[in-house]
Amino acid sequence: MSAEENLLTVALIDDDEIFQFTALKSIEATRTTHSILQFLNGREALKYLIEKSSEKELLPDVIFLDINMPLIDGWMFIEEFRKIKTQLSKQITIYMASSSIDQSDISKAKEIAEIAEYVFKPITFEKFSSLLNGLANSSQK
């Protein structure tokens, strides 16, 4: 298996364009990805996942999902994701990325099986690197 095959497709679902920009630069610097998808709300992301559900190479390996967004927030995204996940041609790891330190948000995220981890913003390069390298290495067979 080549190194290229272990590169990840990452999706950022967040309405904060500054976070999107800084996350993009940090993720690119990890050198663990071949593609970074960006969505400003959960509705755009769900539409993409449904349209590309059978195209494994176009689906993200990992999603960084914000909680507070217009149209469809992070919690509503998870509810809709649960309905379509069996139709997707690949398993997707979801990290809830939020600046919220509200214990109810943290507890709720921990109770949702589809959320791998609750990650506090701002997310450092080291945290992105740790999460993405872990996923890239676990995908090596």
XYZ file of N, CA and C in Angstrom:
423
model
N 0.850 -1.186 0.000
C 0.000 0.000 0.000
C 0.892 1.246 0.000
N 0.607 2.155 -0.897
C 1.421 3.370 -0.981
C 1.014 4.374 0.082
N 1.905 5.328 0.336
C 1.609 6.381 1.312
C 0.387 7.178 0.874
N 0.222 7.353 -0.433
C -0.918 8.103 -0.973
C -2.238 7.472 -0.555
N -2.278 6.146 -0.487
C -3.514 5.450 -0.132
C -3.907 5.682 1.320
N -2.966 6.078 2.164
C -3.269 6.323 3.573
C -3.654 7.764 3.850
N -3.620 8.620 2.833
C -4.008 10.011 3.040
C -5.519 10.104 3.202
N -5.928 11.012 4.042
C -7.324 11.139 4.425
C -8.051 12.241 3.661
N -9.353 12.086 3.566
C -10.230 13.166 3.127
C -10.906 13.694 4.385
N -10.762 14.986 4.621
C -11.294 15.622 5.829
C -12.416 16.574 5.428
N -13.470 16.619 6.233
C -14.540 17.603 6.029
C -14.621 18.512 7.249
N -14.654 19.804 6.993
C -14.872 20.807 8.035
C -16.300 21.310 7.877
N -17.104 21.166 8.932
C -18.479 21.661 8.896
C -18.589 22.707 9.998
N -18.496 23.967 9.598
C -18.420 25.061 10.569
C -18.754 26.368 9.867
N -19.591 27.195 10.484
C -19.971 28.469 9.866
C -18.964 29.579 10.130
N -17.946 29.326 10.930
C -16.928 30.328 11.251
C -15.817 30.272 10.197
N -15.795 31.274 9.328
C -14.828 31.261 8.227
C -13.391 31.412 8.710
N -13.190 32.065 9.835
C -11.833 32.183 10.386
C -11.365 30.808 10.873
N -12.240 30.083 11.582
C -11.888 28.718 11.987
C -11.619 27.864 10.756
N -12.464 27.979 9.734
C -12.275 27.200 8.509
C -10.877 27.452 7.928
N -10.491 28.713 7.847
C -9.193 29.067 7.272
C -8.035 28.526 8.114
N -8.075 28.757 9.413
C -6.969 28.308 10.265
C -6.930 26.780 10.344
N -8.095 26.146 10.387
C -8.136 24.681 10.403
C -7.578 24.122 9.104
N -7.949 24.713 7.981
C -7.441 24.278 6.679
C -5.916 24.315 6.656
N -5.343 25.440 7.104
C -3.883 25.578 7.096
C -3.220 24.565 8.041
N -3.797 24.368 9.214
C -3.241 23.400 10.164
C -3.322 21.978 9.626
N -4.472 21.635 9.052
C -4.663 20.282 8.520
C -3.720 20.028 7.347
N -3.591 21.012 6.461
C -2.644 20.863 5.337
C -1.236 20.617 5.858
N -0.860 21.317 6.919
C 0.497 21.193 7.474
C 0.761 19.814 8.090
N -0.301 19.074 8.433
C -0.095 17.729 8.998
C 0.363 16.738 7.932
N 0.151 17.070 6.691
C 0.508 16.209 5.560
C -0.135 14.818 5.661
N -1.355 14.774 6.199
C -2.075 13.515 6.339
C -3.276 13.434 5.401
N -3.501 14.498 4.619
C -4.708 14.550 3.796
C -4.398 14.718 2.316
N -5.334 14.265 1.496
C -5.246 14.562 0.069
C -6.390 15.469 -0.360
N -7.381 15.651 0.534
C -8.523 16.487 0.195
C -9.161 17.026 1.474
N -9.548 18.306 1.444
C -10.246 18.924 2.567
C -11.510 19.578 2.029
N -12.644 19.054 2.473
C -13.947 19.582 2.071
C -14.385 20.606 3.107
N -15.012 21.682 2.653
C -15.452 22.723 3.576
C -16.927 23.030 3.364
N -17.680 23.027 4.475
C -19.105 23.320 4.460
C -19.398 24.335 5.550
N -20.242 25.321 5.243
C -20.567 26.370 6.219
C -21.773 26.020 7.090
N -22.439 24.899 6.777
C -23.546 24.448 7.632
C -23.812 22.966 7.399
N -24.565 22.386 8.301
C -24.859 20.966 8.241
C -25.688 20.559 7.037
N -26.553 21.463 6.566
C -27.391 21.142 5.402
C -26.536 20.890 4.164
N -25.567 21.774 3.911
C -24.662 21.596 2.764
C -23.922 20.261 2.862
N -23.439 19.951 4.054
C -22.662 18.730 4.256
C -23.520 17.478 4.051
N -24.733 17.479 4.598
C -25.619 16.320 4.419
C -25.967 16.114 2.949
N -26.241 17.198 2.242
C -26.545 17.114 0.814
C -25.378 16.471 0.072
N -24.164 16.893 0.386
C -22.968 16.327 -0.240
C -22.846 14.831 0.068
N -23.000 14.455 1.337
C -22.870 13.050 1.735
C -23.896 12.176 1.018
N -25.115 12.657 0.898
C -26.163 11.888 0.218
C -25.839 11.750 -1.268
N -25.427 12.868 -1.905
C -25.116 12.842 -3.336
C -23.918 11.945 -3.648
N -22.951 11.881 -2.740
C -21.714 11.116 -2.981
C -21.690 9.784 -2.227
N -22.830 9.346 -1.709
C -22.883 8.191 -0.802
C -22.225 6.933 -1.360
N -22.286 6.726 -2.658
C -21.703 5.511 -3.241
C -20.291 5.730 -3.786
N -19.793 6.961 -3.717
C -18.465 7.271 -4.258
C -17.453 7.352 -3.109
N -16.972 6.186 -2.697
C -16.119 6.048 -1.522
C -14.955 7.044 -1.511
N -14.320 7.241 -2.665
C -13.141 8.115 -2.723
C -13.482 9.590 -2.519
N -14.757 9.967 -2.673
C -15.161 11.363 -2.493
C -15.714 11.648 -1.096
N -16.030 10.601 -0.354
C -16.555 10.785 1.001
C -15.425 11.082 1.978
N -15.709 11.865 3.002
C -14.656 12.138 3.996
C -14.387 10.907 4.873
N -13.145 10.799 5.321
C -12.779 9.788 6.316
C -13.098 10.318 7.700
N -13.011 11.638 7.825
C -13.193 12.290 9.116
C -13.915 13.616 8.932
N -14.778 13.927 9.907
C -15.515 15.197 9.913
C -15.204 15.921 11.220
N -14.890 17.205 11.108
C -14.814 18.093 12.275
C -16.095 18.914 12.229
N -16.969 18.698 13.221
C -18.325 19.226 13.216
C -18.531 20.240 14.336
N -18.939 21.448 13.958
C -19.274 22.492 14.928
C -20.666 22.225 15.490
N -20.932 22.717 16.690
C -22.273 22.567 17.275
C -23.198 23.673 16.782
N -22.793 24.928 16.971
C -23.669 26.070 16.705
C -23.478 26.605 15.290
N -24.455 26.274 14.427
C -24.442 26.735 13.035
C -25.869 27.048 12.615
N -26.007 27.883 11.578
C -27.357 28.157 11.068
C -27.899 26.958 10.272
N -29.189 26.973 10.017
C -29.907 25.969 9.224
C -29.946 24.615 9.919
N -28.846 23.913 9.931
C -28.762 22.621 10.624
C -27.527 22.669 11.515
N -27.742 22.621 12.831
C -26.599 22.671 13.750
C -25.972 21.279 13.897
N -24.939 21.193 14.710
C -24.220 19.932 14.872
C -25.078 18.795 15.385
N -25.970 19.092 16.337
C -26.831 18.042 16.888
C -27.815 17.535 15.844
N -28.404 18.456 15.075
C -29.340 18.046 14.020
C -28.606 17.286 12.923
N -27.367 17.698 12.635
C -26.559 16.981 11.648
C -26.388 15.525 12.077
N -26.048 15.314 13.336
C -25.848 13.947 13.845
C -27.130 13.128 13.700
N -28.275 13.728 14.027
C -29.553 13.011 13.895
C -29.789 12.574 12.448
N -29.535 13.474 11.502
C -29.716 13.143 10.087
C -28.645 12.164 9.604
N -27.423 12.328 10.093
C -26.327 11.428 9.724
C -26.667 9.988 10.118
N -27.252 9.811 11.288
C -27.648 8.465 11.747
C -28.572 7.787 10.738
N -29.434 8.575 10.104
C -30.407 8.028 9.148
C -29.761 7.584 7.842
N -28.626 8.211 7.475
C -28.006 7.912 6.170
C -26.713 7.110 6.273
N -26.170 6.940 7.471
C -24.828 6.354 7.580
C -24.719 4.956 6.992
N -25.791 4.163 7.036
C -25.714 2.816 6.466
C -25.689 2.845 4.941
N -26.099 3.967 4.341
C -26.075 4.100 2.882
C -24.716 4.575 2.371
N -23.853 5.035 3.281
C -22.545 5.578 2.881
C -21.564 4.433 2.630
N -20.753 4.576 1.588
C -19.842 3.506 1.190
C -18.551 3.481 1.998
N -18.489 4.253 3.066
C -17.329 4.215 3.954
C -17.731 4.657 5.345
N -17.001 4.175 6.337
C -17.231 4.598 7.715
C -16.543 5.945 7.915
N -17.220 6.864 8.586
C -16.700 8.220 8.785
C -16.545 8.479 10.278
N -15.370 8.970 10.668
C -15.114 9.352 12.056
C -15.536 10.807 12.237
N -16.295 11.078 13.299
C -16.767 12.448 13.547
C -16.201 12.959 14.863
N -15.590 14.144 14.790
C -15.137 14.858 15.982
C -16.028 16.085 16.128
N -16.641 16.231 17.291
C -17.420 17.429 17.591
C -16.416 18.497 18.002
N -16.321 19.561 17.215
C -15.355 20.630 17.469
C -16.111 21.863 17.922
N -15.882 22.277 19.160
C -16.654 23.401 19.680
C -15.858 24.214 20.692
N -16.207 25.473 20.795
C -15.620 26.320 21.840
C -16.475 26.261 23.100
N -17.597 25.535 23.039
C -18.489 25.425 24.196
C -17.843 24.590 25.298
N -17.837 25.154 26.507
C -17.363 24.393 27.658
C -18.558 23.985 28.523
N -19.754 24.114 27.952
C -20.988 23.738 28.636
C -20.970 22.225 28.887
N -21.035 21.830 30.133
C -20.955 20.424 30.495
C -22.060 19.595 29.839
N -23.226 20.200 29.608
C -24.305 19.443 28.965
C -23.956 19.105 27.515
N -23.262 20.014 26.804
C -22.809 19.716 25.441
C -21.789 18.582 25.459
N -20.841 18.659 26.376
C -19.782 17.644 26.471
C -20.391 16.281 26.801
N -21.285 16.256 27.770
C -21.942 15.004 28.166
C -22.778 14.427 27.025
N -23.528 15.297 26.357
C -24.363 14.848 25.240
C -23.504 14.227 24.145
N -22.385 14.871 23.825
C -21.491 14.347 22.787
C -20.935 12.981 23.174
N -20.591 12.806 24.445
C -20.038 11.529 24.902
C -21.054 10.397 24.815
N -22.338 10.738 24.865
C -23.392 9.728 24.810
C -23.742 9.314 23.384
N -23.240 10.040 22.401
C -23.577 9.762 21.002
C -22.475 8.902 20.386
N -22.840 7.689 20.011
C -21.862 6.729 19.491
C -21.145 7.228 18.237
N -21.830 8.028 17.436
C -21.229 8.513 16.180
C -20.136 9.552 16.403
N -20.044 10.118 17.594
C -19.025 11.139 17.889
C -17.839 10.467 18.575
N -16.686 10.493 17.895
C -15.482 9.838 18.420
C -14.892 10.598 19.597
N -14.957 11.934 19.530
C -14.354 12.749 20.594
C -14.911 14.163 20.514
N -14.987 14.817 21.665
C -15.352 16.232 21.755
C -14.037 17.000 21.816
N -13.794 17.851 20.826
C -12.525 18.572 20.718
C -12.788 20.058 20.931
N -12.042 20.655 21.850
C -12.225 22.072 22.154
C -11.508 22.955 21.142
N -12.214 24.007 20.712
C -11.607 25.039 19.859
C -10.986 26.103 20.756
N -9.959 26.758 20.313
C -9.289 26.539 19.039
C -8.513 25.223 19.050
N -8.516 24.548 17.910
C -7.811 23.273 17.790
C -6.392 23.566 17.325
N -5.437 23.089 18.080
C -4.029 23.346 17.751
C -3.564 22.434 16.615
N -2.481 22.825 15.995
C -1.854 21.984 14.981
C -1.536 20.623 15.581
N -1.026 20.606 16.811
C -0.645 19.346 17.462
C -1.853 18.434 17.637
N -3.003 19.000 17.981
C -4.213 18.188 18.159
C -4.692 17.639 16.822
N -4.742 18.491 15.789
C -5.103 18.006 14.451
C -4.151 16.883 14.035
N -2.869 17.120 14.218
C -1.852 16.150 13.818
C -2.044 14.820 14.545
N -2.273 14.876 15.842
C -2.477 13.670 16.644
C -3.704 12.894 16.166
N -4.828 13.577 15.994
C -6.053 12.913 15.565
C -5.920 12.329 14.160
N -5.390 13.117 13.239
C -5.317 12.682 11.840
C -4.253 11.603 11.635
N -3.117 11.729 12.302
C -2.097 10.679 12.191
C -2.615 9.365 12.760
N -3.352 9.455 13.858
C -3.950 8.248 14.433
C -4.891 7.562 13.469
N -5.729 8.335 12.783
C -6.658 7.762 11.811
C -5.920 7.221 10.582
N -4.953 7.992 10.084
C -4.199 7.552 8.897
C -3.467 6.245 9.193
N -2.866 6.150 10.372
C -2.131 4.942 10.731
C -3.051 3.756 10.960
N -4.242 4.006 11.497
C -5.182 2.907 11.732
C -5.784 2.397 10.444
N -5.737 3.216 9.377
C -6.289 2.771 8.089
C -5.289 1.941 7.288
N -4.046 1.870 7.758
C -3.047 1.040 7.075
C -3.335 -0.418 7.372
N -3.443 -1.190 6.322
C -3.720 -2.612 6.504
C -2.540 -3.430 6.049
